Amino acid sequence: MELKRVVVTGLGAVTPVGNTVPEFWDNLLKGVSGAGPITHFDASKFKTQFACEVKNFNATDFIDRKEARKMDLYTQYAVAAAKEAVTDAGLDTEKEDLNKIGVILGVGIGGIHTFEEEVAGYEKTKDTIGPKFNPFFIPKMIADIASGQISIMYGFHGPNFTTTSACASSSNAIADAFNYIRLGKANVIVTGGAEAAIFPAGVGGFNAMHALSTRNDDPQRASRPFSGSRDGFVMGEGAGCLILEELEHAKARGARIYAELAGVGASADAYHLTASHPDGLGAKLVMKNALEDAGMQPEDIDYINVHGTSTPVGDVSEVKAIKDVFGEHAYKLNISSTKSMTGHLLGATGGVEAIACVLSVKNDIVPPTINHEEGDNDENIDYTLNFTFNKAQERTVRAALSNTFGFGGHNACVIVKKYTE
């Protein structure tokens, strides 16, 4: 069976550095940090009091007020990003076979804010009026509901589900969407992911694990991948959606093509609940799997958008894996972590960073890793590699690779390349 080619024809983003794709991309290239004091709740007694929140977001700009009240914040972000992507792709739902358009999203946690609010409300009322819950509690909270809401909004009857693999969730969703299309099971799929977990349970839980930076005196400089003074990741939130489309279908309707999705990979560390394998074994395997799937050699990659969360252990193991997979070519490609600006969007990470890779390929420029000031004494972080520190770099980007790794040892990788006939 000949596999069909899959291209990217639409993009949508809601992020800490921009609520549209143009704004997001412009601020990435400028090196703008999205970090600041937490406003979603009073974090004054938490070890970490800052995050990369989405700013100036108004759900009713995208959704009817009555419908928005039925959605958790993560679903609102997903719907907004999907709407931008569908519009950007120029999809005319009046002319499309809606049975062949699907929605596959990645979500790591889901409606944690809704869960907190409902349980808190129950605790306040349980001794006076008995259990009282909002009838929309469950459909607001569950992780699959964002993809359901998008399909309902547009009448998309194709494959519809959610992948959950922690911080690899969105990349796994993109991989599933890719496979459905290249196997001929769908013409178009809205994919990517969403997350909104900057609330007491999210911040408190990651604080208890000592996973978050506590640089409360300087939030905008806290996310510093590959710097020796990094002390943990900075939580982010938002959504990133891509329209994946079968090539001939896209050409037939005259769609603008950003890039081609070349291959995907998945692997497991099978090592630890939260820590990456110190030798980067899972990271090496997932990149090799993606390259094999794409029919590409290491030398074909010009840019890696690394997982690069700014944690002491994770950054080291990923660089080690890159050196092992790419060999001498590792010194010729560009490496950067956009999490230095957006923070770590958890389940939305893969979608947002795939958009960054698509735009790098489209525009021949690599966004920077900001906040790098000093090196690391660990010999595995080799600073002779072409880390794109502090300033964007123009170069030909034939193909870009996006790494995402999640708690539980989940690893997913996506490769996009320039589209040619």
Coordinates of C-alpha atoms in Angstrom, one line a residue:
M1 CA 0.0 0.0 0.0
E2 CA 1.4 3.4 -1.0
L3 CA 1.2 5.8 1.9
K4 CA -0.3 9.2 1.1
R5 CA 1.7 12.4 1.7
V6 CA 0.6 14.8 4.5
V7 CA 1.0 18.5 4.5
V8 CA 0.3 21.4 7.0
T9 CA -2.2 23.9 5.6
G10 CA -3.3 25.8 8.7
L11 CA -2.0 26.9 12.1
G12 CA -3.6 28.3 15.3
A13 CA -2.0 29.2 18.6
V14 CA -2.9 30.6 22.0
T15 CA 0.3 31.0 24.0
P16 CA 2.0 33.0 26.8
V17 CA 3.8 35.1 24.1
G18 CA 0.9 35.6 21.7
N19 CA -2.8 34.7 21.2
T20 CA -2.4 34.3 17.4
V21 CA 0.2 32.6 15.3
P22 CA 1.7 35.8 13.9
E23 CA 2.0 37.3 17.4
F24 CA 3.5 34.1 18.8
W25 CA 6.0 33.8 16.0
D26 CA 7.1 37.4 16.1
N27 CA 7.7 37.3 19.9
L28 CA 9.6 34.0 19.6
L29 CA 12.0 35.6 17.1
K30 CA 12.4 38.7 19.3
G31 CA 13.2 36.5 22.4
V32 CA 10.2 37.7 24.5
S33 CA 9.6 35.9 27.8
G34 CA 6.0 35.0 28.7
A35 CA 6.8 34.7 32.4
G36 CA 5.4 36.8 35.2
P37 CA 3.6 36.6 38.6
I38 CA 0.7 34.2 38.7
T39 CA -2.7 35.9 38.4
H40 CA -5.0 32.9 38.1
F41 CA -4.9 32.5 41.9
D42 CA -3.1 33.8 45.0
A43 CA 0.2 32.0 44.9
S44 CA 1.9 34.1 47.6
K45 CA 2.4 31.1 49.9
F46 CA 3.7 28.8 47.2
K47 CA 7.4 28.1 46.6
T48 CA 6.8 29.1 43.0
Q49 CA 4.8 32.3 42.5
F50 CA 5.2 32.8 38.8
A51 CA 4.4 31.1 35.5
C52 CA 3.9 31.7 31.8
E53 CA 0.2 32.5 31.6
V54 CA -1.8 33.4 28.6
K55 CA -2.6 37.1 28.6
N56 CA -5.6 39.1 27.5
F57 CA -7.6 36.1 26.5
N58 CA -11.3 36.5 26.2
A59 CA -13.2 33.3 25.4
T60 CA -16.2 35.2 24.1
D61 CA -14.1 36.5 21.2
F62 CA -14.3 32.9 19.9
I63 CA -17.2 31.2 21.7
D64 CA -20.8 32.2 22.6
R65 CA -20.9 33.2 26.2
K66 CA -23.4 30.5 27.2
E67 CA -21.2 27.8 25.5
A68 CA -18.0 29.2 27.1
R69 CA -19.4 28.7 30.5
K70 CA -19.7 25.0 29.8
M71 CA -15.9 24.8 29.0
D72 CA -12.9 24.5 31.2
L73 CA -10.1 27.0 30.4
Y74 CA -8.1 24.4 28.5
T75 CA -11.0 23.7 26.2
Q76 CA -11.5 27.4 25.6
Y77 CA -7.8 27.6 24.5
A78 CA -8.2 24.6 22.3
V79 CA -11.3 26.0 20.6
A80 CA -9.7 29.4 20.0
A81 CA -6.5 27.8 18.4
A82 CA -8.6 25.4 16.3
K83 CA -10.7 28.3 15.0
E84 CA -7.6 30.2 13.9
A85 CA -6.2 27.1 12.3
V86 CA -9.4 26.2 10.4
T87 CA -9.7 29.8 9.1
D88 CA -6.0 29.9 8.2
A89 CA -6.4 26.7 6.2
G90 CA -9.3 28.2 4.3
L91 CA -11.5 25.1 4.9
D92 CA -15.0 25.6 3.5
T93 CA -17.1 23.2 5.5
E94 CA -20.0 23.7 3.0
K95 CA -17.9 22.0 0.3
E96 CA -16.0 19.4 2.3
D97 CA -16.9 15.8 3.1
L98 CA -17.2 16.2 6.9
N99 CA -17.1 12.5 7.4
K100 CA -13.4 12.7 6.3
I101 CA -12.4 15.5 8.6
G102 CA -11.4 14.6 12.2
V103 CA -10.1 16.1 15.4
I104 CA -7.2 14.4 17.4
L105 CA -5.8 16.5 20.3
G106 CA -3.3 15.9 23.0
V107 CA -4.0 16.8 26.6
G108 CA -1.9 16.0 29.6
I109 CA -4.1 16.9 32.5
G110 CA -7.4 18.3 31.3
G111 CA -9.9 20.3 33.4
I112 CA -7.9 20.6 36.6
H113 CA -9.4 24.1 37.4
T114 CA -12.9 22.7 37.0
F115 CA -12.1 19.8 39.3
E116 CA -10.7 22.1 42.0
E117 CA -13.7 24.5 41.9
E118 CA -16.3 21.7 42.1
V119 CA -14.6 19.8 44.9
A120 CA -14.1 23.1 46.8
G121 CA -17.8 23.9 46.3
Y122 CA -18.7 20.4 47.6
E123 CA -16.6 20.9 50.7
K124 CA -18.4 24.1 51.5
T125 CA -21.9 22.8 51.1
K126 CA -21.8 19.1 52.0
D127 CA -22.8 19.6 55.7
T128 CA -25.7 21.9 54.9
I129 CA -27.4 21.0 51.6
G130 CA -25.7 17.7 50.7
P131 CA -23.6 17.0 47.7
K132 CA -24.0 19.8 45.1
F133 CA -22.2 19.6 41.7
N134 CA -22.6 21.5 38.5
P135 CA -24.3 19.3 35.9
F136 CA -21.4 20.3 33.5
F137 CA -18.7 19.2 36.0
I138 CA -17.8 16.0 34.2
P139 CA -18.1 17.2 30.6
K140 CA -16.0 20.3 31.5
M141 CA -13.3 18.3 33.3
I142 CA -12.6 15.2 31.2
A143 CA -9.5 15.3 29.0
D144 CA -11.2 14.3 25.8
I145 CA -13.9 17.0 25.7
A146 CA -11.9 19.6 23.8
S147 CA -11.7 17.5 20.7
G148 CA -15.4 16.7 21.1
Q149 CA -16.3 20.4 21.3
I150 CA -14.4 21.2 18.2
S151 CA -16.0 18.4 16.2
I152 CA -19.5 19.5 17.4
M153 CA -18.7 23.1 16.5
Y154 CA -17.9 22.3 12.9
G155 CA -19.8 19.0 12.3
F156 CA -16.6 17.1 11.7
H157 CA -17.5 13.4 11.8
G158 CA -14.1 11.9 11.2
P159 CA -11.8 10.3 13.8
N160 CA -12.2 12.1 17.1
F161 CA -10.2 11.3 20.3
T162 CA -7.6 12.6 22.7
T163 CA -4.1 11.2 23.4
T164 CA -2.7 11.5 26.9
S165 CA 1.0 10.9 27.4
A166 CA 2.0 13.7 29.7
C167 CA 4.2 16.2 28.0
A168 CA 4.4 14.1 24.8
S169 CA 0.6 14.2 24.4
S170 CA 0.4 16.7 21.5
S171 CA 3.2 15.1 19.5
N172 CA 1.5 11.7 19.9
A173 CA -1.8 13.3 18.7
I174 CA 0.0 14.7 15.7
A175 CA 1.5 11.3 15.0
D176 CA -1.9 9.6 15.2
A177 CA -3.4 12.2 12.9
F178 CA -0.5 11.8 10.4
N179 CA -1.1 8.0 10.3
Y180 CA -4.9 8.3 9.8
I181 CA -4.4 10.6 6.8
R182 CA -1.5 8.7 5.2
L183 CA -3.5 5.5 5.5
G184 CA -6.4 7.1 3.7
K185 CA -8.7 7.1 6.7
A186 CA -9.2 10.9 6.6
N187 CA -8.6 13.9 4.3
V188 CA -8.1 16.5 7.0
I189 CA -7.5 16.4 10.7
V190 CA -7.3 19.2 13.3
T191 CA -4.5 18.2 15.7
G192 CA -2.2 19.6 18.3
G193 CA -3.0 20.0 22.0
A194 CA -4.1 22.2 24.9
E195 CA -3.5 22.7 28.6
A196 CA -4.4 25.0 31.4
A197 CA -3.0 23.8 34.7
I198 CA -1.6 27.0 36.4
F199 CA -3.9 26.5 39.4
P200 CA -3.2 25.5 43.0
A201 CA -3.2 21.7 42.4
G202 CA -1.0 22.0 39.4
V203 CA 1.6 24.4 40.8
G204 CA 1.5 22.8 44.3
G205 CA 1.9 19.3 42.8
F206 CA 4.9 20.2 40.7
N207 CA 6.4 22.2 43.6
A208 CA 6.1 19.1 45.8
M209 CA 8.2 17.2 43.2
H210 CA 10.8 20.0 43.2
A211 CA 10.2 20.3 39.4
L212 CA 9.6 24.0 39.1
S213 CA 12.0 26.9 39.2
T214 CA 11.7 29.0 42.3
R215 CA 13.4 32.1 40.9
N216 CA 10.6 34.4 42.2
D217 CA 12.7 37.5 42.1
D218 CA 13.3 37.2 38.4
P219 CA 10.6 35.3 36.6
Q220 CA 11.4 36.3 33.1
R221 CA 14.8 34.9 33.3
A222 CA 13.8 31.7 35.2
S223 CA 13.4 29.4 32.2
R224 CA 17.0 28.9 31.1
P225 CA 17.6 25.6 29.3
F226 CA 21.3 24.5 29.2
S227 CA 22.5 27.2 31.6
G228 CA 24.4 25.9 34.6
S229 CA 22.1 27.9 37.0
R230 CA 18.8 26.3 35.7
D231 CA 16.7 25.2 38.7
G232 CA 13.6 23.7 37.1
F233 CA 10.9 24.4 34.5
V234 CA 8.4 27.2 34.3
M235 CA 4.8 26.2 33.9
G236 CA 3.0 27.5 30.8
E237 CA -0.4 27.1 29.3
G238 CA -2.2 27.5 26.0
A239 CA -2.9 25.6 22.9
G240 CA -1.5 24.9 19.5
C241 CA -3.4 23.4 16.5
L242 CA -2.3 22.4 13.1
I243 CA -4.4 21.4 10.1
L244 CA -2.9 18.2 8.6
E245 CA -4.2 17.4 5.1
E246 CA -3.7 14.8 2.5
L247 CA -1.5 16.4 -0.2
E248 CA -3.8 15.8 -3.3
H249 CA -6.8 17.0 -1.3
A250 CA -4.9 20.2 -0.4
K251 CA -3.8 20.7 -4.0
A252 CA -7.3 20.1 -5.4
R253 CA -8.8 22.9 -3.3
G254 CA -5.8 25.3 -3.9
A255 CA -4.7 25.3 -0.2
R256 CA -1.6 27.2 0.9
I257 CA 1.0 24.6 2.1
Y258 CA 3.3 25.6 4.9
A259 CA 5.4 22.4 5.1
E260 CA 5.2 18.6 4.8
L261 CA 5.0 16.3 7.7
A262 CA 7.8 13.8 7.0
G263 CA 7.8 11.3 9.8
V264 CA 7.0 10.6 13.5
G265 CA 8.5 8.4 16.2
A266 CA 7.6 7.1 19.6
S267 CA 9.5 5.3 22.4
A268 CA 9.6 4.7 26.1
D269 CA 12.4 5.2 28.6
A270 CA 11.1 2.3 30.8
Y271 CA 13.2 3.8 33.5
H272 CA 11.5 6.2 36.1
L273 CA 8.2 7.8 36.8
T274 CA 9.5 11.3 36.3
A275 CA 13.2 11.4 35.4
S276 CA 14.5 10.9 31.9
H277 CA 17.0 8.1 31.3
P278 CA 20.4 9.6 32.3
D279 CA 22.0 8.2 29.0
G280 CA 19.1 9.5 26.9
L281 CA 18.2 6.0 25.7
G282 CA 14.5 6.7 25.0
A283 CA 15.4 10.0 23.5
K284 CA 17.9 8.4 21.1
L285 CA 15.4 5.7 20.1
V286 CA 12.6 8.1 19.4
M287 CA 14.7 10.3 17.2
K288 CA 16.0 7.3 15.3
N289 CA 12.5 6.0 14.9
A290 CA 11.3 9.3 13.5
L291 CA 14.2 9.5 11.0
E292 CA 13.5 6.0 9.8
D293 CA 9.8 6.7 9.5
A294 CA 10.6 9.8 7.4
G295 CA 13.2 7.9 5.3
M296 CA 15.7 10.5 6.2
Q297 CA 19.3 10.5 7.4
P298 CA 20.6 12.6 10.4
E299 CA 22.3 14.9 7.9
D300 CA 18.9 15.9 6.5
I301 CA 17.9 17.7 9.7
D302 CA 18.9 21.4 10.1
Y303 CA 17.0 22.3 13.3
I304 CA 16.0 20.5 16.5
N305 CA 13.4 22.2 18.7
V306 CA 14.4 20.3 21.8
H307 CA 12.3 19.3 24.8
G308 CA 14.8 21.4 26.8
T309 CA 12.7 22.2 29.9
S310 CA 15.4 23.8 32.0
T311 CA 15.7 21.0 34.5
P312 CA 19.2 20.0 35.7
V313 CA 18.9 16.3 34.5
G314 CA 16.7 16.5 31.5
D315 CA 18.7 19.0 29.5
V316 CA 21.9 16.9 29.9
S317 CA 20.4 13.6 28.8
E318 CA 18.8 15.2 25.7
V319 CA 22.0 16.7 24.5
K320 CA 23.8 13.4 25.0
A321 CA 21.1 11.7 22.9
I322 CA 21.4 14.3 20.1
K323 CA 25.2 13.8 20.0
D324 CA 24.8 10.0 19.8
V325 CA 22.2 10.1 17.1
F326 CA 23.6 12.9 14.9
G327 CA 27.3 12.4 15.4
E328 CA 29.4 15.0 13.6
H329 CA 26.3 16.5 12.0
A330 CA 25.2 17.5 15.5
Y331 CA 27.7 20.4 15.3
K332 CA 26.2 21.6 12.0
L333 CA 22.5 21.8 12.9
N334 CA 20.8 24.3 15.1
I335 CA 19.4 23.5 18.5
S336 CA 17.0 25.7 20.5
S337 CA 14.3 25.5 23.2
T338 CA 11.4 27.7 22.8
K339 CA 10.3 26.8 26.3
S340 CA 12.8 29.5 27.4
M341 CA 10.1 31.9 26.2
T342 CA 6.7 30.0 26.4
G343 CA 7.5 28.0 29.5
H344 CA 6.5 24.3 29.5
L345 CA 3.0 24.0 28.2
L346 CA 2.7 20.3 29.4
G347 CA 0.2 18.5 27.2
A348 CA 0.1 21.4 24.7
T349 CA 3.8 21.5 24.2
G350 CA 4.0 19.3 21.1
G351 CA 1.4 21.3 19.3
V352 CA 2.9 24.7 20.0
E353 CA 6.5 23.6 19.3
A354 CA 5.4 21.8 16.0
I355 CA 4.1 25.2 14.9
A356 CA 7.5 26.7 15.7
C357 CA 9.2 24.0 13.6
V358 CA 6.8 24.5 10.7
L359 CA 7.5 28.2 10.6
S360 CA 11.2 27.7 10.9
V361 CA 11.1 25.5 7.8
K362 CA 8.8 27.9 6.0
N363 CA 10.8 31.1 6.8
D364 CA 14.4 29.8 7.1
I365 CA 15.0 31.1 10.6
V366 CA 15.6 29.5 14.0
P367 CA 14.1 31.0 17.2
P368 CA 16.5 31.4 20.1
T369 CA 16.9 29.9 23.5
I370 CA 16.9 33.0 25.7
N371 CA 18.3 33.5 29.2
H372 CA 21.6 31.7 28.6
E373 CA 24.3 33.3 30.6
E374 CA 26.8 30.6 31.7
G375 CA 27.8 27.1 30.8
D376 CA 27.3 23.8 32.7
N377 CA 30.1 21.8 34.2
D378 CA 28.6 18.6 32.9
E379 CA 30.8 17.4 30.1
N380 CA 27.7 16.1 28.2
I381 CA 26.5 19.6 27.5
D382 CA 28.9 20.4 24.7
Y383 CA 28.8 24.1 24.0
T384 CA 30.6 23.7 20.7
L385 CA 27.2 22.5 19.4
N386 CA 25.3 25.2 17.6
F387 CA 22.9 26.2 20.4
T388 CA 20.9 29.2 19.2
F389 CA 21.4 31.3 22.3
N390 CA 19.6 34.6 22.9
K391 CA 19.2 35.6 19.3
A392 CA 17.3 34.1 16.4
Q393 CA 19.5 32.8 13.5
E394 CA 18.7 32.9 9.8
R395 CA 19.7 29.8 7.9
T396 CA 18.2 27.3 5.4
V397 CA 16.0 24.9 7.3
R398 CA 15.3 22.0 5.0
A399 CA 13.8 19.9 7.9
A400 CA 13.1 20.4 11.6
L401 CA 12.7 17.9 14.3
S402 CA 10.6 18.4 17.5
N403 CA 11.3 16.4 20.6
T404 CA 8.7 16.0 23.4
F405 CA 9.3 13.8 26.5
G406 CA 6.7 13.1 29.3
F407 CA 6.5 11.7 32.8
G408 CA 6.1 8.0 32.7
G409 CA 9.0 7.8 30.1
H410 CA 6.8 8.7 27.1
N411 CA 8.8 10.1 24.2
A412 CA 7.4 11.4 20.9
C413 CA 9.1 13.0 17.9
V414 CA 7.8 14.9 14.8
I415 CA 9.7 15.8 11.7
V416 CA 8.6 18.5 9.2
K417 CA 10.3 19.4 6.0
K418 CA 10.0 21.8 3.1
Y419 CA 7.2 20.9 0.8
T420 CA 8.3 20.2 -2.8
E421 CA 6.4 18.6 -5.7

